[in-house]
């Protein structure tokens, strides 16, 4: 059963089309890696699929509230502890207990430390641990390993594999090899929109650029 279907999708950035005619499906247990040069529109595509900005054209079919999005911002409250941050997000999403997420991202020993006192890599691990408490089956990930050292990348790769093994799915833009042998790769270069292609104001909300 397909959990995400994208058909003929066109997305825009700054009022100009970035990608045109993107189509793919994602099934339970599958990972799809988006590839392409910097600036081609990987982030814009992920934001559109996650519902954070409107599509210019095409269709996105997914179960409502099935997608959890993780981008460069970690979504943390600096004054809250690691435990309090994860508890907040678990309550927002109605997801599973936080303890497995703490363990998966090696945060148990930091559970009572305020987020503002964490290193960049620790903050990133906490931001990614948030995915594990959403309970959502589809993860949309934009360069998830930024600021992570080699050991932390391995932790996240293990979390991804566990998510897929449990029937979850992942759509991600990454240049790092996460060891996902069965992952499919979608090269976005063939979908690059014609240079200078503008979007009519009525079909694009500039606030989302």
Coordinates of N, CA and C in Angstrom, one line a residue:
X1 N 0.8 -1.2 0.0 CA 0.0 0.0 0.0 C 0.9 1.2 0.0
X2 N 0.7 2.1 -1.0 CA 1.5 3.3 -1.1 C 1.1 4.3 0.0
X3 N 2.1 4.9 0.7 CA 1.8 5.8 1.7 C 2.0 7.3 1.2
X4 N 2.7 7.4 0.1 CA 2.9 8.8 -0.4 C 3.0 8.6 -1.9
X5 N 2.2 9.4 -2.6 CA 2.3 9.5 -4.1 C 2.4 10.9 -4.6
X6 N 3.4 11.2 -5.4 CA 3.6 12.5 -5.9 C 3.4 12.4 -7.4
X7 N 2.6 13.2 -8.0 CA 2.3 13.1 -9.4 C 2.3 14.4 -10.1
X8 N 3.3 14.5 -11.1 CA 3.4 15.7 -11.9 C 3.6 17.0 -11.1
X9 N 4.4 16.9 -10.0 CA 4.5 18.1 -9.1 C 5.4 19.1 -9.6
X10 N 4.9 20.4 -9.6 CA 5.8 21.6 -9.8 C 5.9 22.4 -8.6
X11 N 7.1 22.8 -8.2 CA 7.3 23.6 -7.0 C 8.1 24.8 -7.4
X12 N 7.9 25.9 -6.5 CA 8.5 27.2 -6.8 C 9.2 27.7 -5.6
X13 N 10.2 28.5 -5.9 CA 11.0 29.2 -4.9 C 11.2 30.6 -5.3
X14 N 10.8 31.5 -4.4 CA 10.9 33.0 -4.7 C 10.2 33.4 -5.9
X15 N 9.0 32.8 -6.2 CA 8.2 33.1 -7.3 C 8.6 32.5 -8.6
X16 N 9.6 31.7 -8.7 CA 10.0 31.1 -9.9 C 10.0 29.6 -9.7
X17 N 9.5 28.9 -10.8 CA 9.5 27.4 -10.7 C 10.9 26.9 -10.5
X18 N 11.0 25.9 -9.6 CA 12.3 25.2 -9.4 C 12.3 23.9 -10.1
X19 N 11.2 23.1 -9.9 CA 11.1 21.8 -10.4 C 9.8 21.6 -11.1
X20 N 9.7 20.8 -12.1 CA 8.5 20.6 -12.8 C 8.3 19.1 -13.2
X21 N 7.1 18.6 -13.0 CA 6.8 17.2 -13.4 C 7.3 16.1 -12.6
X22 N 7.6 16.4 -11.3 CA 8.2 15.3 -10.4 C 7.1 14.3 -10.0
X23 N 7.4 13.1 -10.2 CA 6.5 12.0 -9.8 C 7.3 10.8 -9.2
X24 N 6.7 10.3 -8.1 CA 7.3 9.1 -7.4 C 6.2 8.6 -6.4
X25 N 6.5 7.4 -6.0 CA 5.6 6.8 -4.9 C 6.6 6.3 -3.8
X26 N 6.0 6.1 -2.7 CA 6.7 5.6 -1.5 C 5.8 4.6 -0.8
X27 N 6.3 3.4 -0.6 CA 5.6 2.4 0.1 C 6.1 2.1 1.5
X28 N 5.4 1.5 2.3 CA 5.9 1.1 3.7 C 7.2 0.4 3.6
X29 N 8.2 0.8 4.4 CA 9.5 0.2 4.5 C 10.5 0.7 3.4
X30 N 10.0 1.7 2.6 CA 10.9 2.2 1.6 C 11.6 3.5 1.9
X31 N 12.8 3.7 1.4 CA 13.5 5.0 1.5 C 13.8 5.5 0.1
X32 N 13.5 6.8 -0.1 CA 13.8 7.4 -1.4 C 14.7 8.6 -1.1
X33 N 15.9 8.6 -1.8 CA 16.9 9.6 -1.6 C 16.8 10.6 -2.8
X34 N 16.7 11.9 -2.5 CA 16.7 12.9 -3.5 C 18.1 13.4 -3.8
X35 N 18.5 13.4 -5.1 CA 19.8 13.8 -5.4 C 19.7 15.0 -6.4
X36 N 20.8 15.8 -6.4 CA 20.8 16.9 -7.4 C 21.8 17.9 -6.9
X37 N 22.2 18.8 -7.7 CA 23.2 19.9 -7.3 C 22.5 20.8 -6.3
X38 N 23.4 21.6 -5.6 CA 22.8 22.6 -4.7 C 22.0 23.6 -5.5
X39 N 20.9 23.9 -4.9 CA 20.0 24.9 -5.5 C 19.0 24.4 -6.5
X40 N 19.0 23.1 -6.7 CA 18.0 22.5 -7.7 C 16.6 22.5 -7.2
X41 N 16.4 22.5 -5.8 CA 15.1 22.5 -5.3 C 14.7 21.4 -4.4
X42 N 15.7 20.7 -3.9 CA 15.4 19.6 -3.0 C 14.7 20.0 -1.7
X43 N 15.1 21.1 -1.1 CA 14.5 21.6 0.1 C 13.0 22.1 -0.2
X44 N 12.9 22.8 -1.4 CA 11.6 23.3 -1.8 C 10.6 22.1 -2.0
X45 N 11.1 21.0 -2.6 CA 10.3 19.8 -2.9 C 9.9 19.2 -1.5
X46 N 10.8 19.0 -0.6 CA 10.5 18.4 0.7 C 9.5 19.3 1.4
X47 N 9.7 20.6 1.4 CA 8.7 21.5 2.1 C 7.3 21.4 1.5
X48 N 7.3 21.3 0.2 CA 6.0 21.2 -0.5 C 5.3 19.9 -0.1
X49 N 6.0 18.8 -0.2 CA 5.5 17.5 0.2 C 5.0 17.4 1.6
X50 N 5.7 18.1 2.5 CA 5.3 18.2 3.9 C 4.2 19.1 4.2
X51 N 3.7 19.8 3.2 CA 2.6 20.7 3.4 C 3.0 22.1 3.9
X52 N 4.2 22.5 3.9 CA 4.7 23.8 4.4 C 4.6 24.9 3.4
X53 N 4.4 24.5 2.1 CA 4.2 25.5 1.1 C 3.4 24.9 0.0
X54 N 2.7 25.7 -0.8 CA 1.8 25.1 -1.8 C 2.5 24.7 -3.0
X55 N 2.0 23.7 -3.7 CA 2.5 23.3 -5.0 C 2.0 24.2 -6.1
X56 N 2.8 24.3 -7.1 CA 2.3 25.1 -8.3 C 1.4 24.3 -9.1
X57 N 1.7 23.1 -9.3 CA 0.9 22.2 -10.0 C 1.1 20.7 -9.6
X58 N 0.3 19.8 -10.0 CA 0.4 18.4 -9.6 C -0.3 18.0 -8.4
X59 N 0.0 16.8 -7.9 CA -0.8 16.3 -6.8 C 0.1 15.5 -5.8
X60 N -0.3 15.7 -4.6 CA 0.4 15.0 -3.5 C -0.7 14.2 -2.8
X61 N -0.5 12.9 -2.7 CA -1.5 12.0 -2.1 C -0.9 11.3 -0.9
X62 N -1.4 11.6 0.3 CA -0.9 11.0 1.5 C -2.0 11.1 2.6
X63 N -1.9 10.1 3.5 CA -2.9 10.2 4.6 C -2.6 11.4 5.4
X64 N -3.7 12.1 5.8 CA -3.5 13.4 6.6 C -2.7 13.1 7.8
X65 N -1.8 14.1 8.1 CA -0.9 14.0 9.3 C -0.1 12.8 9.4
X66 N 0.4 12.3 8.2 CA 1.2 11.1 8.2 C 2.7 11.4 8.0
X67 N 3.0 12.7 7.8 CA 4.4 13.1 7.4 C 5.0 13.9 8.6
X68 N 6.2 13.5 9.0 CA 7.0 14.3 9.9 C 8.2 14.9 9.2
X69 N 8.4 16.2 9.3 CA 9.4 16.9 8.5 C 10.5 17.4 9.4
X70 N 11.7 17.1 9.0 CA 12.9 17.6 9.7 C 13.8 18.3 8.8
X71 N 14.1 19.6 9.1 CA 15.0 20.4 8.2 C 16.2 20.9 9.0
X72 N 16.8 22.0 8.6 CA 18.1 22.4 9.2 C 17.9 22.9 10.6
X73 N 16.7 23.5 10.9 CA 16.4 24.0 12.2 C 16.0 22.8 13.1
X74 N 16.4 22.8 14.3 CA 16.2 21.6 15.2 C 14.8 21.7 15.9
X75 N 14.2 22.8 15.9 CA 12.9 22.9 16.5 C 12.9 22.8 18.1
X76 N 13.9 23.3 18.7 CA 14.1 23.2 20.1 C 13.8 24.4 20.9
X77 N 13.4 24.3 22.1 CA 13.3 25.4 23.1 C 14.5 25.4 24.0
X78 N 15.3 26.4 23.9 CA 16.6 26.4 24.6 C 16.5 26.3 26.1
X79 N 15.4 26.9 26.7 CA 15.2 26.9 28.1 C 14.7 25.6 28.7
X80 N 14.2 24.7 27.8 CA 13.7 23.4 28.2 C 14.8 22.4 28.2
X81 N 14.7 21.4 29.1 CA 15.7 20.3 29.1 C 15.4 19.4 27.9
X82 N 16.4 18.5 27.7 CA 16.2 17.4 26.6 C 14.9 16.7 26.8
X83 N 14.7 16.2 28.0 CA 13.4 15.5 28.3 C 12.2 16.4 28.1
X84 N 12.2 17.6 28.5 CA 11.1 18.5 28.3 C 10.8 18.8 26.9
X85 N 11.9 19.0 26.1 CA 11.7 19.2 24.6 C 11.0 18.0 24.0
X86 N 11.5 16.8 24.3 CA 10.9 15.6 23.6 C 9.5 15.4 24.1
X87 N 9.3 15.6 25.4 CA 7.9 15.4 26.0 C 6.9 16.4 25.3
X88 N 7.4 17.6 25.1 CA 6.5 18.6 24.4 C 6.1 18.1 23.0
X89 N 7.1 17.6 22.2 CA 6.8 17.1 20.9 C 5.9 15.8 20.9
X90 N 6.2 15.0 21.9 CA 5.4 13.8 22.0 C 3.9 14.1 22.2
X91 N 3.7 15.1 23.1 CA 2.3 15.5 23.4 C 1.7 16.2 22.2
X92 N 2.5 17.0 21.5 CA 1.9 17.6 20.3 C 1.4 16.6 19.3
X93 N 2.2 15.6 19.1 CA 1.9 14.6 18.0 C 1.2 13.4 18.6
X94 N 1.1 13.2 19.9 CA 0.5 12.0 20.4 C 1.2 10.7 20.1
X95 N 2.6 10.8 20.1 CA 3.4 9.7 19.8 C 3.8 8.8 20.9
X96 N 4.8 7.9 20.7 CA 5.2 7.0 21.7 C 6.0 7.6 22.8
X97 N 6.3 6.9 23.9 CA 7.2 7.4 25.0 C 8.5 7.9 24.5
X98 N 9.1 8.8 25.2 CA 10.4 9.4 24.8 C 11.6 8.5 25.1
X99 N 11.6 7.6 26.0 CA 12.7 6.9 26.4 C 13.5 6.2 25.3
X100 N 12.7 5.4 24.4 CA 13.4 4.8 23.3 C 14.1 5.8 22.4
X101 N 13.5 7.0 22.2 CA 14.1 8.0 21.4 C 15.4 8.6 22.0
X102 N 15.4 8.8 23.3 CA 16.6 9.2 24.0 C 17.7 8.2 23.8
X103 N 17.4 6.9 24.0 CA 18.4 5.9 23.9 C 18.9 5.8 22.4
X104 N 18.0 5.9 21.5 CA 18.4 5.7 20.1 C 19.4 6.7 19.6
X105 N 19.3 7.9 20.1 CA 20.1 9.0 19.7 C 21.2 9.4 20.8
X106 N 21.4 8.4 21.8 CA 22.4 8.6 22.8 C 22.3 9.9 23.6
X107 N 21.1 10.1 24.1 CA 20.8 11.3 24.8 C 20.4 11.1 26.2
X108 N 20.3 9.8 26.6 CA 19.8 9.5 28.0 C 20.6 10.2 29.1
X109 N 21.9 10.2 28.9 CA 22.8 10.9 29.9 C 22.7 12.4 29.9
X110 N 22.0 12.9 28.9 CA 21.8 14.4 28.8 C 20.4 14.8 29.0
X111 N 19.6 13.9 29.5 CA 18.2 14.1 29.6 C 17.8 15.3 30.4
X112 N 18.5 15.7 31.4 CA 18.1 16.9 32.2 C 18.9 18.1 31.9
X113 N 19.7 18.1 30.8 CA 20.5 19.3 30.4 C 19.6 20.2 29.6
X114 N 19.6 21.5 29.8 CA 18.9 22.4 29.0 C 19.4 22.4 27.6
X115 N 18.5 22.6 26.6 CA 18.9 22.5 25.2 C 19.9 23.5 24.8
X116 N 19.9 24.7 25.5 CA 20.8 25.8 25.1 C 22.3 25.4 25.5
X117 N 22.4 24.4 26.4 CA 23.7 24.0 26.9 C 24.3 22.8 26.1
X118 N 23.6 22.4 25.1 CA 24.1 21.3 24.2 C 25.0 21.8 23.2
X119 N 25.9 20.9 22.7 CA 26.7 21.2 21.5 C 25.9 21.2 20.3
X120 N 26.4 21.7 19.2 CA 25.7 21.7 17.9 C 25.3 20.2 17.5
X121 N 26.2 19.3 17.7 CA 25.9 17.9 17.3 C 24.8 17.3 18.3
X122 N 24.9 17.6 19.5 CA 23.9 17.2 20.5 C 22.5 17.7 20.2
X123 N 22.5 19.0 19.8 CA 21.2 19.6 19.5 C 20.6 19.0 18.2
X124 N 21.5 18.6 17.3 CA 21.0 18.0 16.1 C 20.5 16.6 16.4
X125 N 21.1 15.9 17.3 CA 20.6 14.5 17.7 C 19.3 14.7 18.4
X126 N 19.1 15.7 19.2 CA 17.8 15.9 19.9 C 16.7 16.3 18.8
X127 N 17.1 17.1 17.9 CA 16.1 17.5 16.8 C 15.7 16.3 16.1
X128 N 16.6 15.3 15.8 CA 16.3 14.1 15.1 C 15.5 13.1 15.9
X129 N 15.8 13.1 17.3 CA 15.0 12.3 18.2 C 13.6 12.6 18.2
X130 N 13.3 13.9 17.8 CA 11.9 14.4 17.8 C 11.1 13.5 16.8
X131 N 11.8 13.1 15.7 CA 11.1 12.3 14.7 C 10.5 11.0 15.3
X132 N 11.3 10.4 16.3 CA 10.9 9.1 16.8 C 9.7 9.2 17.8
X133 N 9.4 10.4 18.2 CA 8.2 10.6 19.1 C 7.0 11.2 18.4
X134 N 7.1 11.4 17.1 CA 5.9 11.8 16.4 C 4.9 10.7 16.1
X135 N 5.4 9.5 16.0 CA 4.5 8.4 15.6 C 4.1 8.4 14.2
X136 N 4.7 9.3 13.4 CA 4.2 9.4 12.0 C 5.0 8.5 11.1
X137 N 4.4 7.9 10.1 CA 5.0 6.8 9.4 C 6.0 7.3 8.3
X138 N 5.8 8.5 7.8 CA 6.6 9.0 6.7 C 7.5 10.2 7.2
X139 N 8.8 10.0 7.1 CA 9.8 11.0 7.5 C 10.3 11.7 6.3
X140 N 10.2 13.0 6.2 CA 10.7 13.9 5.2 C 11.9 14.6 5.7
X141 N 13.1 14.3 5.2 CA 14.3 14.7 5.9 C 15.2 15.5 4.9
X142 N 15.6 16.7 5.4 CA 16.4 17.6 4.6 C 17.8 17.7 5.2
X143 N 18.8 17.0 4.6 CA 20.1 16.9 5.1 C 20.2 16.7 6.6
X144 N 19.7 15.5 7.0 CA 19.5 15.2 8.4 C 20.8 15.1 9.2
X145 N 21.9 14.9 8.5 CA 23.2 14.6 9.2 C 24.1 15.8 9.4
X146 N 23.6 17.0 9.1 CA 24.3 18.2 9.3 C 24.7 18.3 10.7
X147 N 26.0 18.7 11.0 CA 26.5 18.8 12.4 C 26.8 17.5 13.1
X148 N 26.5 16.4 12.5 CA 26.7 15.1 13.2 C 28.1 14.6 12.9
X149 N 28.8 14.0 13.9 CA 30.0 13.3 13.7 C 29.8 11.9 13.2
X150 N 30.8 11.2 12.9 CA 30.7 9.9 12.4 C 29.8 8.9 13.2
X151 N 30.1 8.9 14.5 CA 29.3 8.1 15.5 C 27.9 8.4 15.5
X152 N 27.6 9.7 15.4 CA 26.2 10.2 15.5 C 25.5 9.9 14.2
X153 N 26.2 9.9 13.0 CA 25.6 9.5 11.8 C 25.2 8.1 11.8
X154 N 26.1 7.2 12.4 CA 25.7 5.8 12.6 C 24.5 5.6 13.4
X155 N 24.4 6.4 14.5 CA 23.2 6.3 15.3 C 21.9 6.6 14.5
X156 N 22.0 7.7 13.7 CA 20.8 8.1 13.0 C 20.5 7.1 11.9
X157 N 21.6 6.5 11.2 CA 21.3 5.5 10.2 C 20.6 4.3 10.8
X158 N 21.0 3.9 12.1 CA 20.4 2.8 12.7 C 18.9 3.1 13.0
X159 N 18.6 4.4 13.4 CA 17.2 4.8 13.7 C 16.4 4.7 12.4
X160 N 17.0 5.2 11.3 CA 16.3 5.1 10.0 C 16.0 3.6 9.6
X161 N 17.0 2.8 9.8 CA 16.8 1.3 9.5 C 15.7 0.7 10.3
X162 N 15.7 1.1 11.6 CA 14.6 0.6 12.5 C 13.3 1.1 12.1
X163 N 13.2 2.3 11.7 CA 11.9 2.9 11.2 C 11.4 2.2 10.0
X164 N 12.3 1.9 9.0 CA 11.9 1.2 7.8 C 11.5 -0.2 8.1
X165 N 12.2 -0.9 9.0 CA 11.9 -2.3 9.4 C 10.6 -2.4 10.0
X166 N 10.1 -1.3 10.7 CA 8.9 -1.3 11.4 C 7.7 -0.9 10.4
X167 N 8.1 -0.7 9.2 CA 7.0 -0.3 8.2 C 6.9 1.1 7.9
X168 N 7.8 1.9 8.5 CA 7.9 3.4 8.2 C 8.5 3.6 6.8
X169 N 8.5 4.9 6.4 CA 9.1 5.2 5.1 C 9.9 6.5 5.3
X170 N 10.8 6.8 4.4 CA 11.7 8.0 4.5 C 11.9 8.6 3.1
X171 N 11.7 9.9 3.0 CA 12.0 10.7 1.8 C 13.1 11.7 2.3
X172 N 14.3 11.6 1.7 CA 15.3 12.4 2.2 C 16.3 13.0 1.2
X173 N 16.8 14.2 1.5 CA 17.9 14.8 0.7 C 19.1 14.7 1.5
X174 N 20.1 13.9 1.0 CA 21.3 13.7 1.7 C 22.4 13.4 0.8
X175 N 23.7 13.8 1.1 CA 24.8 13.4 0.3 C 25.7 12.4 1.1
X176 N 25.2 12.0 2.2 CA 25.9 11.0 3.1 C 25.4 9.6 2.8
X177 N 26.3 8.7 2.7 CA 25.9 7.3 2.6 C 25.4 6.8 4.0
X178 N 24.2 6.5 4.1 CA 23.6 6.0 5.4 C 23.6 4.5 5.4
X179 N 24.1 3.8 4.4 CA 24.1 2.4 4.4 C 22.8 1.7 4.2
X180 N 21.9 2.4 3.5 CA 20.6 1.9 3.2 C 20.6 1.2 1.9
X181 N 21.0 0.0 1.9 CA 21.3 -0.7 0.6 C 20.1 -0.8 -0.3
X182 N 18.9 -0.8 0.2 CA 17.7 -0.9 -0.6 C 17.1 0.4 -1.0
X183 N 17.7 1.5 -0.6 CA 17.1 2.8 -0.8 C 17.1 3.1 -2.3
X184 N 16.0 3.7 -2.8 CA 16.0 4.1 -4.2 C 16.5 5.6 -4.3
X185 N 17.0 5.9 -5.4 CA 17.6 7.3 -5.6 C 16.8 8.0 -6.8
X186 N 16.3 9.2 -6.5 CA 15.7 10.0 -7.5 C 16.5 11.2 -7.9
X187 N 17.1 11.2 -9.1 CA 17.8 12.3 -9.6 C 16.9 13.4 -10.1
X188 N 17.0 14.6 -9.4 CA 16.0 15.7 -9.8 C 16.5 16.5 -11.0
X189 N 17.7 16.3 -11.5 CA 18.1 17.1 -12.6 C 17.2 17.1 -13.8
X190 N 16.6 15.9 -14.2 CA 15.7 15.9 -15.3 C 14.4 16.8 -15.1
X191 N 14.1 17.1 -13.8 CA 12.9 17.8 -13.5 C 13.1 19.3 -13.3
X192 N 14.4 19.8 -13.5 CA 14.7 21.2 -13.4 C 13.8 22.0 -14.3
X193 N 13.1 23.0 -13.7 CA 12.2 23.9 -14.5 C 13.0 24.8 -15.5
X194 N 12.4 25.2 -16.5 CA 13.0 26.1 -17.5 C 13.4 27.4 -16.8
X195 N 14.6 27.8 -17.0 CA 15.1 29.0 -16.4 C 14.3 30.2 -16.8
X196 N 13.9 31.0 -15.8 CA 13.1 32.2 -16.0 C 11.6 31.9 -15.9
X197 N 11.2 30.6 -15.7 CA 9.8 30.3 -15.6 C 9.2 30.9 -14.3
X198 N 8.3 31.8 -14.5 CA 7.7 32.5 -13.3 C 6.3 31.9 -13.0
X199 N 5.9 32.2 -11.8 CA 4.6 31.6 -11.3 C 3.7 32.8 -11.1
X200 N 2.4 32.6 -11.6 CA 1.4 33.6 -11.5 C 1.2 33.9 -10.0
X201 N 1.0 35.2 -9.7 CA 0.8 35.5 -8.2 C -0.3 34.8 -7.6
X202 N -1.4 34.5 -8.3 CA -2.6 33.9 -7.8 C -2.3 32.4 -7.4
X203 N -1.2 31.9 -7.9 CA -1.0 30.4 -7.7 C 0.2 30.2 -6.7
X204 N 0.7 31.3 -6.2 CA 1.9 31.1 -5.3 C 1.9 32.2 -4.2
X205 N 2.0 31.7 -3.0 CA 2.1 32.5 -1.8 C 3.5 32.9 -1.5
X206 N 3.9 34.1 -1.7 CA 5.3 34.6 -1.6 C 5.8 34.4 -0.1
X207 N 4.8 34.3 0.8 CA 5.2 34.1 2.2 C 6.0 32.8 2.4
X208 N 5.7 31.8 1.5 CA 6.3 30.5 1.6 C 7.7 30.4 0.9
X209 N 8.1 31.5 0.3 CA 9.4 31.4 -0.6 C 10.6 31.1 0.3

